[in-house]
mmCIF file of C-alpha atoms in Angstrom:
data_model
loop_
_atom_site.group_PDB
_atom_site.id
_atom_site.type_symbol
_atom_site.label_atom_id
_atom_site.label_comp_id
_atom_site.label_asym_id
_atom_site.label_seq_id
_atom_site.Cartn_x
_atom_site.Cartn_y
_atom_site.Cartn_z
ATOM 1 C CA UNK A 29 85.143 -55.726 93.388
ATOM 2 C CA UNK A 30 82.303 -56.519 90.851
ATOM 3 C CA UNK A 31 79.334 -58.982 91.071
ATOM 4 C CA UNK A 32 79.624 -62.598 90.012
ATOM 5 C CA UNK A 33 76.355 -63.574 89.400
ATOM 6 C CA UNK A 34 76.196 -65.878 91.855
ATOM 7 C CA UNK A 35 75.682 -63.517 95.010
ATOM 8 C CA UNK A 36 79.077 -63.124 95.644
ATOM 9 C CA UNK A 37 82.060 -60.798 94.297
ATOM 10 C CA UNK A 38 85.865 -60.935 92.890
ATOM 11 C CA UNK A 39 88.500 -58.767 92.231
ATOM 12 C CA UNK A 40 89.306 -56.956 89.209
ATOM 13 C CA UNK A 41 92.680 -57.358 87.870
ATOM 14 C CA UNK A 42 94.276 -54.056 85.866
ATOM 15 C CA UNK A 43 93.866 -54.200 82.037
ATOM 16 C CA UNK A 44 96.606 -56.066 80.175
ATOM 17 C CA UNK A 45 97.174 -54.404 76.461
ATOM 18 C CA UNK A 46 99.099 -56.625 73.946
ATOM 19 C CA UNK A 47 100.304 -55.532 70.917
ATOM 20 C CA UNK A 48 96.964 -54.728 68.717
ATOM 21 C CA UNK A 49 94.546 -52.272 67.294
ATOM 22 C CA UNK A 50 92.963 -50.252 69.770
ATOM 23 C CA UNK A 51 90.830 -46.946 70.163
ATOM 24 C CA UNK A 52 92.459 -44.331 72.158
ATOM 25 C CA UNK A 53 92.375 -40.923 73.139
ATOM 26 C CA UNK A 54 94.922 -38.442 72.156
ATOM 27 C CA UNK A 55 95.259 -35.634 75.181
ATOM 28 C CA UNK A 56 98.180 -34.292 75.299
ATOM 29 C CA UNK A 57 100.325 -31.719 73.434
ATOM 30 C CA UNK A 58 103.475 -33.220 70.714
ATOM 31 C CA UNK A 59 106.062 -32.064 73.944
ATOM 32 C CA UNK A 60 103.714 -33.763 76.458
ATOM 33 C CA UNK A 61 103.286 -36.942 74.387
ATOM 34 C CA UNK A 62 106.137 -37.153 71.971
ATOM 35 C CA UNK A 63 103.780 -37.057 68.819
ATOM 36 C CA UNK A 64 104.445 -34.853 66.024
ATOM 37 C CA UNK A 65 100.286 -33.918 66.019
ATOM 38 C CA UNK A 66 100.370 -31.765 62.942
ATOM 39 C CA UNK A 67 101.987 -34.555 60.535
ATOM 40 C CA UNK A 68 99.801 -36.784 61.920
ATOM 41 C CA UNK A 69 96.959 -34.398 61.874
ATOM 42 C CA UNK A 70 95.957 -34.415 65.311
ATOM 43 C CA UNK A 71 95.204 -30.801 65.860
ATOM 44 C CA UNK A 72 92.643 -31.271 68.040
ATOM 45 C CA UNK A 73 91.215 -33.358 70.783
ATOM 46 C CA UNK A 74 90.491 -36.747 69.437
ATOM 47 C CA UNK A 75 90.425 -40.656 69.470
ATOM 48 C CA UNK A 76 92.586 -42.483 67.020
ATOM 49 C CA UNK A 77 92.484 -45.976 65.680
ATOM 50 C CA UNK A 78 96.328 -47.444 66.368
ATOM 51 C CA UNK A 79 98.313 -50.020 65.600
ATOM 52 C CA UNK A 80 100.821 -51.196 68.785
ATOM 53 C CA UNK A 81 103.777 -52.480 68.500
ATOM 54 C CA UNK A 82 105.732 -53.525 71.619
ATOM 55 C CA UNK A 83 103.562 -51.791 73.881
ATOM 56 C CA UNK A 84 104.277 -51.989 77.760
ATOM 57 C CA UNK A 85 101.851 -51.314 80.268
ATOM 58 C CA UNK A 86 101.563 -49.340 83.510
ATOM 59 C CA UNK A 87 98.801 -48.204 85.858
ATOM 60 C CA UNK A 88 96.272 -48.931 82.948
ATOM 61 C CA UNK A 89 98.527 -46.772 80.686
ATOM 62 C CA UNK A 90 100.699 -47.442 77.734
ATOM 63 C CA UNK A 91 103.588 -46.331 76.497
ATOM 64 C CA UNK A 92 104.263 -47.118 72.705
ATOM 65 C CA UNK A 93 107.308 -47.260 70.491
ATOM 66 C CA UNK A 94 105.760 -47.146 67.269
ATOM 67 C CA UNK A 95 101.652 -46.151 66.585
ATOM 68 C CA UNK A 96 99.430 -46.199 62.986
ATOM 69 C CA UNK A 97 97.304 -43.675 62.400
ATOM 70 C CA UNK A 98 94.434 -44.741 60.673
ATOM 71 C CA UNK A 99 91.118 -43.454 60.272
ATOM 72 C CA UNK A 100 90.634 -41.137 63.141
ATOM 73 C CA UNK A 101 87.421 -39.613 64.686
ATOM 74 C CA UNK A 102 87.060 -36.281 66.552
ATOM 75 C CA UNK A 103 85.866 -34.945 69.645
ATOM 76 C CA UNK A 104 85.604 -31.282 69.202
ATOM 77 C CA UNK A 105 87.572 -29.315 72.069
ATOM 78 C CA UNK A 106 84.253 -27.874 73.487
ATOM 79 C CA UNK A 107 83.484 -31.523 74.294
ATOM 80 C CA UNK A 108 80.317 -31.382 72.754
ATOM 81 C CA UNK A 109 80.380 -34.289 70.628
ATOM 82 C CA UNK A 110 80.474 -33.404 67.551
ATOM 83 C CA UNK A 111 82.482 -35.881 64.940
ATOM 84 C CA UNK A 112 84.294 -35.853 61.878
ATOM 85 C CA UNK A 113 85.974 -38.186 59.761
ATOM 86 C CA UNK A 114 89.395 -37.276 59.330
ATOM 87 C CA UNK A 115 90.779 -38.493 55.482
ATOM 88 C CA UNK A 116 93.996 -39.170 54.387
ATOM 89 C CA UNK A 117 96.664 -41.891 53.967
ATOM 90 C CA UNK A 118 98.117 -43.553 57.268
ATOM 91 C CA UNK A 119 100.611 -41.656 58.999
ATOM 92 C CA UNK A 120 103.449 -43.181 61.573
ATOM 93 C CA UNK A 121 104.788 -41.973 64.773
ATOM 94 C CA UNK A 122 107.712 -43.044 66.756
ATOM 95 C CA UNK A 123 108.104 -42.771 70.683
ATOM 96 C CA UNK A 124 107.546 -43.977 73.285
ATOM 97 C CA UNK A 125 104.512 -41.901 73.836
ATOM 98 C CA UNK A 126 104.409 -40.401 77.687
ATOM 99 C CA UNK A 127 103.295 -42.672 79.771
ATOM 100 C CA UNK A 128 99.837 -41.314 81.359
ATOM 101 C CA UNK A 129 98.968 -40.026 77.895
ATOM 102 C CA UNK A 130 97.403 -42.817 76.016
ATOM 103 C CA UNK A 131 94.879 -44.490 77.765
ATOM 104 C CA UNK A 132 92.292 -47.103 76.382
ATOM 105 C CA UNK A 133 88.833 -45.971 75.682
ATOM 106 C CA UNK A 134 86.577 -48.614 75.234
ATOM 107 C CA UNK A 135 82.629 -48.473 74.054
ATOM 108 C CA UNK A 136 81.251 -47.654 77.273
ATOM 109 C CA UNK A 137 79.149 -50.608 77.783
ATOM 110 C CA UNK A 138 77.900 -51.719 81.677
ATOM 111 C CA UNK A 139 81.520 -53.725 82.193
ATOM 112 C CA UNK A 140 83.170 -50.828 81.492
ATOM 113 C CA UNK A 141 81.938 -48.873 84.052
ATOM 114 C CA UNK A 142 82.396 -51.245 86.692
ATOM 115 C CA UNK A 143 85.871 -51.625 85.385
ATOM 116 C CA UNK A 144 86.274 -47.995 86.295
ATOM 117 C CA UNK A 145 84.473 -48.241 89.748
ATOM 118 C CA UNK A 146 87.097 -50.540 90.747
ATOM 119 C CA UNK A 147 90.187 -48.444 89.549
ATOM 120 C CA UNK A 148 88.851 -45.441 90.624
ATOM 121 C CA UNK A 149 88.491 -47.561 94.682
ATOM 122 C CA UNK A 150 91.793 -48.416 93.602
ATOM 123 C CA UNK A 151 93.165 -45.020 93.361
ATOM 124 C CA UNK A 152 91.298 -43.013 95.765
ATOM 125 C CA UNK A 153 89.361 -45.239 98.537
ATOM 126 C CA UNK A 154 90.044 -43.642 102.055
ATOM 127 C CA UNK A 155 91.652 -40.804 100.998
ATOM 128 C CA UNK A 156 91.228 -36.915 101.061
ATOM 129 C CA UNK A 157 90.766 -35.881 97.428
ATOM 130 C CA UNK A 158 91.362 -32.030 95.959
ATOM 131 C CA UNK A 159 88.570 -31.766 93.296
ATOM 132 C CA UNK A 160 88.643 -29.009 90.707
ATOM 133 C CA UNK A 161 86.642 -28.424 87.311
ATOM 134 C CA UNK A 162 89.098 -26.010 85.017
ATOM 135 C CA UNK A 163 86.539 -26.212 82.325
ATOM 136 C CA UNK A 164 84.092 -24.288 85.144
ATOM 137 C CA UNK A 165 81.252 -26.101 84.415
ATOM 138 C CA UNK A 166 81.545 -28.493 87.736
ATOM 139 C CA UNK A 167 83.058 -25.879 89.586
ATOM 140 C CA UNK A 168 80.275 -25.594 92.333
ATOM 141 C CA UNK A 169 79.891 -29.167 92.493
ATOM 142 C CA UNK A 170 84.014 -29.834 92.401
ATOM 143 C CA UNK A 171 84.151 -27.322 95.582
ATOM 144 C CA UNK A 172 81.482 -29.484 97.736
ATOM 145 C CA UNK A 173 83.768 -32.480 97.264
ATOM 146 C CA UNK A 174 87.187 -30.943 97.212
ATOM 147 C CA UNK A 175 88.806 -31.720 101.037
ATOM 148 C CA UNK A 176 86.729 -35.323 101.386
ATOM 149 C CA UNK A 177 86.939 -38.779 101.754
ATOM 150 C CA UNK A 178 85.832 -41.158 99.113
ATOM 151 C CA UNK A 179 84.631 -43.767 101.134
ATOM 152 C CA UNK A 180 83.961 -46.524 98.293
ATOM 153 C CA UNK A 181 82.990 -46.571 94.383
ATOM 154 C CA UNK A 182 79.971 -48.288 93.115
ATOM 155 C CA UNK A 183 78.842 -49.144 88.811
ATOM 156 C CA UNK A 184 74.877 -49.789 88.037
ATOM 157 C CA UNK A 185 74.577 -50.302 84.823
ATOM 158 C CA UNK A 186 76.150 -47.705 82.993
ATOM 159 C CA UNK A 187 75.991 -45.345 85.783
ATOM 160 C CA UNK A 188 79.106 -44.575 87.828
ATOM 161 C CA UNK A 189 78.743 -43.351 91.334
ATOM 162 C CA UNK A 190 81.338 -42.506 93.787
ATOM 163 C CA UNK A 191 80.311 -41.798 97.812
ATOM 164 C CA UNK A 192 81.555 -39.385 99.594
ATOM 165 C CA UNK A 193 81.852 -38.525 103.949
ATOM 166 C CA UNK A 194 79.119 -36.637 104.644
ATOM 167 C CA UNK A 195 76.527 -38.250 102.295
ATOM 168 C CA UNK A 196 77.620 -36.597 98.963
ATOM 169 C CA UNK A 197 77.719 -39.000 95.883
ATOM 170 C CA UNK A 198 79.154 -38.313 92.517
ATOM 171 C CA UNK A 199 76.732 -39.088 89.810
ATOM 172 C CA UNK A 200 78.465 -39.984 86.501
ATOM 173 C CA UNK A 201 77.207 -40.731 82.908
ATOM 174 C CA UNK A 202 79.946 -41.051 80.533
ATOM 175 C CA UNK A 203 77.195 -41.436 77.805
ATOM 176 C CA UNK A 204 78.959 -41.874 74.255
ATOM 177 C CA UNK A 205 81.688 -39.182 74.795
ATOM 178 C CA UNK A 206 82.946 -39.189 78.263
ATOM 179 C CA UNK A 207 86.081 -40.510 79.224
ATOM 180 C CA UNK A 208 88.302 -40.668 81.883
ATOM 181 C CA UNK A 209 91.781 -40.372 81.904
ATOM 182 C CA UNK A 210 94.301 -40.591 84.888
ATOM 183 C CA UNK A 211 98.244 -40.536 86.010
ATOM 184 C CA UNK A 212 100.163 -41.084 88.751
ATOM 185 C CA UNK A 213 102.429 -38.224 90.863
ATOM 186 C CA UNK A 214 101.635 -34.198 89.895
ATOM 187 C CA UNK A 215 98.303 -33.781 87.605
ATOM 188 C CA UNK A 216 99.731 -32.009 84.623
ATOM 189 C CA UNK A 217 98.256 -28.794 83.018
ATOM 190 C CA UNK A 218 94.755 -29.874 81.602
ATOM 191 C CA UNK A 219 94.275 -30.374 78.289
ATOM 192 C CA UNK A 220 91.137 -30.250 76.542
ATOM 193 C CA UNK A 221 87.843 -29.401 78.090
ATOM 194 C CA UNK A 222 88.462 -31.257 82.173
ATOM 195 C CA UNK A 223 84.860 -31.366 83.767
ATOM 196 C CA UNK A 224 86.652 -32.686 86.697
ATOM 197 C CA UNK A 225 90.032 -33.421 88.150
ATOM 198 C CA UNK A 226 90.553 -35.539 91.115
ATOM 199 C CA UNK A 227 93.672 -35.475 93.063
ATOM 200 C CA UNK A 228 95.124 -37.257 96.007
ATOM 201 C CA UNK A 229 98.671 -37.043 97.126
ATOM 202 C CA UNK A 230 99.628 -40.354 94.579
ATOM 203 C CA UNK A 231 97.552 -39.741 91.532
ATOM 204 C CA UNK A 232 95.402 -37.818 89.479
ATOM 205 C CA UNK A 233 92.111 -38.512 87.656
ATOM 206 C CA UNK A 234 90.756 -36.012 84.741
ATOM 207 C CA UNK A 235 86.812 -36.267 83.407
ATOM 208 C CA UNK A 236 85.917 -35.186 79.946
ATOM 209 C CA UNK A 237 82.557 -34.894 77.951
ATOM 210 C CA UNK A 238 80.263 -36.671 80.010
ATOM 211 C CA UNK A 239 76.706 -36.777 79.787
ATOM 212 C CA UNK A 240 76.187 -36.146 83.343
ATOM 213 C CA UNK A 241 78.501 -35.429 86.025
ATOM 214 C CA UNK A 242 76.339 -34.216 89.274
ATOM 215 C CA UNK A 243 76.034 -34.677 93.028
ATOM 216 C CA UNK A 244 72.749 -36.426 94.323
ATOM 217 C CA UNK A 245 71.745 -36.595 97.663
ATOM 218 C CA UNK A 246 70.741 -40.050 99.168
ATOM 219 C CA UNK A 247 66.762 -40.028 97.543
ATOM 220 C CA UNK A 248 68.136 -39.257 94.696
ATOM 221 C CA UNK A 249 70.873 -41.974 94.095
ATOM 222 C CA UNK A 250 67.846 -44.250 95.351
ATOM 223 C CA UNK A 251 65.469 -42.790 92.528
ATOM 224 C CA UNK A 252 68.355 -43.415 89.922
ATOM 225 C CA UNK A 253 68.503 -47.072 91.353
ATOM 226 C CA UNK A 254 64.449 -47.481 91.139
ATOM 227 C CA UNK A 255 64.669 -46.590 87.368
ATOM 228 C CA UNK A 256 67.021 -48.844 86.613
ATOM 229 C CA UNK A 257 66.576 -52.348 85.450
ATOM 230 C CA UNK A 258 68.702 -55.184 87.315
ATOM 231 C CA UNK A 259 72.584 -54.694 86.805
ATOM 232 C CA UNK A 260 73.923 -58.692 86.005
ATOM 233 C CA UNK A 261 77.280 -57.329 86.943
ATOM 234 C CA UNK A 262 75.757 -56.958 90.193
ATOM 235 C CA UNK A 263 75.109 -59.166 93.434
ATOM 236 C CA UNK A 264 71.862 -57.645 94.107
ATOM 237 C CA UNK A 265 70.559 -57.973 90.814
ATOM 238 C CA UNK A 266 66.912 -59.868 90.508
ATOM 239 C CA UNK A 267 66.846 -61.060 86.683
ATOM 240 C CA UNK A 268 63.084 -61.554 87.789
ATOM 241 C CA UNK A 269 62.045 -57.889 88.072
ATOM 242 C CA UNK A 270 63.167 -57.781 84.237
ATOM 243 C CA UNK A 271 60.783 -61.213 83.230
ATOM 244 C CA UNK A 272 58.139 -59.365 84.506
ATOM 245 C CA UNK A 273 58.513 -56.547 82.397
ATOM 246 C CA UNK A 274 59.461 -59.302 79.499
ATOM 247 C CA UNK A 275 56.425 -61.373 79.566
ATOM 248 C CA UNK A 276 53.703 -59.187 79.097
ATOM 249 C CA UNK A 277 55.647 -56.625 76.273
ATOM 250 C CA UNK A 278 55.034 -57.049 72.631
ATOM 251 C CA UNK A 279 58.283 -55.179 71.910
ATOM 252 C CA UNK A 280 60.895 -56.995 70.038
ATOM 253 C CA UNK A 281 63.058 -58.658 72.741
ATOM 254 C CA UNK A 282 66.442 -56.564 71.719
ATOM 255 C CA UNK A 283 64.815 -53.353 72.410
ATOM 256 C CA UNK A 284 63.824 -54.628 75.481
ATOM 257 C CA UNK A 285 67.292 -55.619 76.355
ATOM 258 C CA UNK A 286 68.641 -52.361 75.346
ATOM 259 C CA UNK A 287 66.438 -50.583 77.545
ATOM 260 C CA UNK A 288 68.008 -49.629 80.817
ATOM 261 C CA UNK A 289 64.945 -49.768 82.719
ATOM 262 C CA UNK A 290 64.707 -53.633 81.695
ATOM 263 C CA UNK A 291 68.227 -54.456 82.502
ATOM 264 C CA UNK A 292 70.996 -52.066 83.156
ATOM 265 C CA UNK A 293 74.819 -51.736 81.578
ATOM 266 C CA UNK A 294 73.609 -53.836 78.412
ATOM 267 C CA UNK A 295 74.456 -52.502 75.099
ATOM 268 C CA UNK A 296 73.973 -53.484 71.265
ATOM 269 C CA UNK A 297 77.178 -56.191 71.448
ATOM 270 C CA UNK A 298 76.020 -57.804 74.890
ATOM 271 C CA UNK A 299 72.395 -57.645 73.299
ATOM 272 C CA UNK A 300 73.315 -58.618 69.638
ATOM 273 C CA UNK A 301 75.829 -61.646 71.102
ATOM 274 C CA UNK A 302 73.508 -62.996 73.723
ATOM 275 C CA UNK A 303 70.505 -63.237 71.237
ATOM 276 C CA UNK A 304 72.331 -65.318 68.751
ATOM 277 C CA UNK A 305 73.943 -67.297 71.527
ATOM 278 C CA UNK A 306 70.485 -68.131 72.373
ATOM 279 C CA UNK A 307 69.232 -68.764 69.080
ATOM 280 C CA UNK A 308 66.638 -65.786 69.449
ATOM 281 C CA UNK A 309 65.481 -63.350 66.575
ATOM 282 C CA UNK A 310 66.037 -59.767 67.572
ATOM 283 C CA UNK A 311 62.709 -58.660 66.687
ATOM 284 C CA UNK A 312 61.100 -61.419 68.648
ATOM 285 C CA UNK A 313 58.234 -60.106 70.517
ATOM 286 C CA UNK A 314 59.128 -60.244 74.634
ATOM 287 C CA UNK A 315 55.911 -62.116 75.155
ATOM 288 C CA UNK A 316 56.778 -64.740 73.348
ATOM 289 C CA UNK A 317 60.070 -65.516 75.421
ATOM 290 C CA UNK A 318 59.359 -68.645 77.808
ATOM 291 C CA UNK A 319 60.881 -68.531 81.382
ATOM 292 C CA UNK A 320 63.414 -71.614 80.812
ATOM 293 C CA UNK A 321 64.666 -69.097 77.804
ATOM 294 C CA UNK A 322 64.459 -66.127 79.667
ATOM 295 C CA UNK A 323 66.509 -67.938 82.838
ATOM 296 C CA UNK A 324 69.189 -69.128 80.117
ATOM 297 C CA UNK A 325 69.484 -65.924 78.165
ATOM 298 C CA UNK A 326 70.055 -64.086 81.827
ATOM 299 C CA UNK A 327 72.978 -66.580 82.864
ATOM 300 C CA UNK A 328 74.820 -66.058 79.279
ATOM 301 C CA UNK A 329 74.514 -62.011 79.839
ATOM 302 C CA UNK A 330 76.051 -62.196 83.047
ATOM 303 C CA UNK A 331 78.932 -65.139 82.030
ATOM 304 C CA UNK A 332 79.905 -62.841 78.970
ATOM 305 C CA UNK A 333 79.723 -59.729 81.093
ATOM 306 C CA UNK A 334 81.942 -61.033 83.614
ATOM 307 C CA UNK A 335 84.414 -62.486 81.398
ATOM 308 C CA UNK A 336 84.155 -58.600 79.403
ATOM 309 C CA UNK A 337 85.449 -57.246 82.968
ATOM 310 C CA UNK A 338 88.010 -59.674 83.710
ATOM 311 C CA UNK A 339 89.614 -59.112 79.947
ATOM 312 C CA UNK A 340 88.842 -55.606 78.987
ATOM 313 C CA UNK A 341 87.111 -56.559 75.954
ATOM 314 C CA UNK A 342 84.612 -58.622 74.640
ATOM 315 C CA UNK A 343 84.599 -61.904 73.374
ATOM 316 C CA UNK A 344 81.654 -64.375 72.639
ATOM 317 C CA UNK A 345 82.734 -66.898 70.573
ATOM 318 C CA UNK A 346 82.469 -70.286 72.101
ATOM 319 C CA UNK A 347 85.875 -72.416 71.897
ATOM 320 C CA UNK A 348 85.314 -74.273 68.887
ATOM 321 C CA UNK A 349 84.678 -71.066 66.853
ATOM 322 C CA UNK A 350 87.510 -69.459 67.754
ATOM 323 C CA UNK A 351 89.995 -68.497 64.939
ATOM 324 C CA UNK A 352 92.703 -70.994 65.615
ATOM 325 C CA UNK A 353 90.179 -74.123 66.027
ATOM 326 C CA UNK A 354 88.008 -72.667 62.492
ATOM 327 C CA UNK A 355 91.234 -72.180 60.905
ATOM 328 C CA UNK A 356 90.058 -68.192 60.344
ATOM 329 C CA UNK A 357 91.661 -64.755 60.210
ATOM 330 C CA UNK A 358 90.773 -63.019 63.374
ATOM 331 C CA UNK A 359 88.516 -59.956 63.778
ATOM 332 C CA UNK A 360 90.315 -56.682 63.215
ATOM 333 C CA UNK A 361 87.722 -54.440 64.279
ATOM 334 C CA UNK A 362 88.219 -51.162 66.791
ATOM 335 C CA UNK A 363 85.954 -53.012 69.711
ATOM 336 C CA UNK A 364 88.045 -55.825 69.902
ATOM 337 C CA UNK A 365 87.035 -59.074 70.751
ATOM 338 C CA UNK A 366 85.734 -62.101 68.834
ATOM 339 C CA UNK A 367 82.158 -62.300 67.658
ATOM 340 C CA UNK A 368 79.418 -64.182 66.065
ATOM 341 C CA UNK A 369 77.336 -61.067 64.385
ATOM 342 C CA UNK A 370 78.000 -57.966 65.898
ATOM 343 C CA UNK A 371 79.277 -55.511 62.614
ATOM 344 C CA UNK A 372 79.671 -58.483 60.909
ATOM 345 C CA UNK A 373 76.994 -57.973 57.970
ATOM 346 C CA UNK A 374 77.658 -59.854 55.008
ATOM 347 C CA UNK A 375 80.391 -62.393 56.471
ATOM 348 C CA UNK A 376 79.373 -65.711 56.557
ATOM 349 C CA UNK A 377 77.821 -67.171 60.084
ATOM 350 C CA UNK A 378 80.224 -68.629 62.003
ATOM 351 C CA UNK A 379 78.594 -71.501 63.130
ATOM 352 C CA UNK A 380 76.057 -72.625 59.587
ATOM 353 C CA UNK A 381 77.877 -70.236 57.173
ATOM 354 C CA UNK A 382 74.787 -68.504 56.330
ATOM 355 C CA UNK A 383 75.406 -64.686 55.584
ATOM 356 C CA UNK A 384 75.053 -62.035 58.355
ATOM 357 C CA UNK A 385 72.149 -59.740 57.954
ATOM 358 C CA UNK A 386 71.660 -56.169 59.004
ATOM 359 C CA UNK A 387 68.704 -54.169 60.068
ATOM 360 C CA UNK A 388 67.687 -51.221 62.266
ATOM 361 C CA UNK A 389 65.446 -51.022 64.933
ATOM 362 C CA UNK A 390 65.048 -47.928 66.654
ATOM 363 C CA UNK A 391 67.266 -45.925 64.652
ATOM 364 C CA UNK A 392 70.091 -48.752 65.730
ATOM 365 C CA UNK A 393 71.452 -51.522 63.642
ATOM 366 C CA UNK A 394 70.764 -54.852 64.405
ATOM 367 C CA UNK A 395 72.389 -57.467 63.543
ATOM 368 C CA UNK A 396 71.771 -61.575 63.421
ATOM 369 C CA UNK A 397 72.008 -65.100 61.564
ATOM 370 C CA UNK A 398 68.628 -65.694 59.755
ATOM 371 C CA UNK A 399 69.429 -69.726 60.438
ATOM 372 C CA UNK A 400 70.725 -69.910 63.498
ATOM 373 C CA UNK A 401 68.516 -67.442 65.075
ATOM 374 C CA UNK A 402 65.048 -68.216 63.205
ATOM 375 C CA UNK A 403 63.488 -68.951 66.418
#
């Protein structure tokens, strides 16, 4: 279940993956998955760009007959994070792909993770789990939970916690690398660097590369709530705890709304989106926000966050500027979704044609419509 703004919650229906261009991890070895790695030169743990054709779906999983691979970026098999680009012309692969070896891996933005809260309740609520860490670096951790109940899953922000009998929480941070991948009957051998593997008698969940994967006692999850801003995927959220903070800050309003501590789970395409939405320069100083703006700007974050969980992606384009009513090509882009700005530098404005600009603040790009968003 995930907040809907209005006090109240709804259920989260599983992921639906049409035919498309996604990012997705590759895990498993060429007799696990049915890809020849080497010709496609996937010799290590990575993500790859692919084209799906007649895709089915099952258990958030997909099984392929045909994939692209173009333009690939690596995760190096220590799971530290390192990338490189890997060249070359586009290679093709014919299945089907094992199922419960391709999984989506969206930018880990706030709807994500409360995407995952509610498969992970979906897997494992009220049962006894066997935890393990075969990379060893959770293994002390992985032996406190191993034998207990998950009693319920919970997302703030871009923080994942699951609670355990006996007051033990999992503390996850899936920060730009982490990923979870997961599979129903036996767990097979682990691939890759597995911080953690969760296993009940139906299914099996794997962690890799996260930024933090800890237990916290019950201060501790309560300090990690404290310094958080309000969550607008969440019930309990109080959009004006972040005004405060708003009103008296000269910093430019995006950074304020990337800032975790001023509102949680918001990243650069909620941020970038709900600005032009709003007709609001980035670099607009917070104090200079007025309440009615701030109250508007608050309901759009949580409409496009919700819609973001219910699809999987997301998509801020209002009807009329959709590709079939502007008579457009669609975005092909690896984040999916329609936009107005986001990555979209040099394209013409959807709405007054003006061309999209670029700039960075705080070593991040910005991006926005000098017209529509002049302020």
């Amino acid at each position: 279940m995930v907040a809907d703004g209005k006090g109240g919650t709804h259920a989260v229906s599983p992921p639906k993956y049409p035919p498309g261009r996604f990012l997705t991890p590759i895990l498993g070895t060429a007799a696990e998955t049915g890809l020849d790695r080497p010709s496609l030169g996937l010799d290590r743990l990575g993500f790859l760009e692919v084209a799906v054709s007649r895709s089915s779906q099952h258990r958030g999983f997909l099984e392929f007959e045909s994939i692209n691979a173009a333009g690939t970026e690596w995760i190096d098999a220590a799971g530290t994070g390192s990338i490189e680009a890997a060249a070359g012309p586009s290679r093709s692969a014919r299945g089907p792909v094992g199922r419960g070896w391709l999984s989506l891996a969206p930018v880990p933005e706030g709807h994500t993770i409360h995407r995952l809260a509610a498969r992970h309740a979906e897997l494992f609520a009220g049962d006894k789990l066997h935890a393990a860490s075969p990379q060893g670096r959770f293994a002390e951790g992985a032996a406190r939970l191993s034998g207990t109940v998950l009693e319920g899953t919970e997302a703030y922000g871009k923080h994942l916690l699951h609670h355990y009998a006996g007051e033990l929480t999992l503390h996850v941070h899936l920060g730009l690398y982490g990923k979870f991948t997961d599979g129903p009957a036996e767990p097979p051998e682990p691939v890759g660097q597995v911080r953690l593997r969760l296993a009940s008698d139906r299914d099996w969940l794997d962690l890799r590369g996260p930024t933090a994967c800890e237990l916290l006692t019950p201060p501790e999850v309560a300090a990690l709530r404290d310094r958080l801003g309000p969550d607008p995927l969440r019930a309990d959220a109080d959009p004006e705890r972040a005004y405060a903070r708003i009103a008296r800050s000269p910093t430019p309003l995006a950074a304020l709304l990337l800032d975790q501590s001023v509102v949680a789970g918001t990243g650069l395409i909620f941020v970038t989106e709900a600005l032009f939405r709003a007709g609001l320069p980035p670099t607009m100083p917070g104090r200079q926000l007025t309440r009615t703006g701030w109250d508007a700007l608050w309901g759009d974050l949580v409409g496009l966050m919700r819609l973001a969980v219910e699809q999987g992606r997301i998509d801020t384009v209002r009807d009329t500027h959709l590709p079939e009513a502007m008579g457009r090509p669609a975005r092909v882009d690896r984040h999916g979704g329609e936009v107005y700005v986001y990555r979209r530098p040099g394209a013409p404005c959807h709405v007054c044609g003006t061309e999209v600009s670029r700039g960075e603040l705080a070593g991040r790009n910005l991006y926005w419509c000098r017209t529509c968003q002049a302020g």
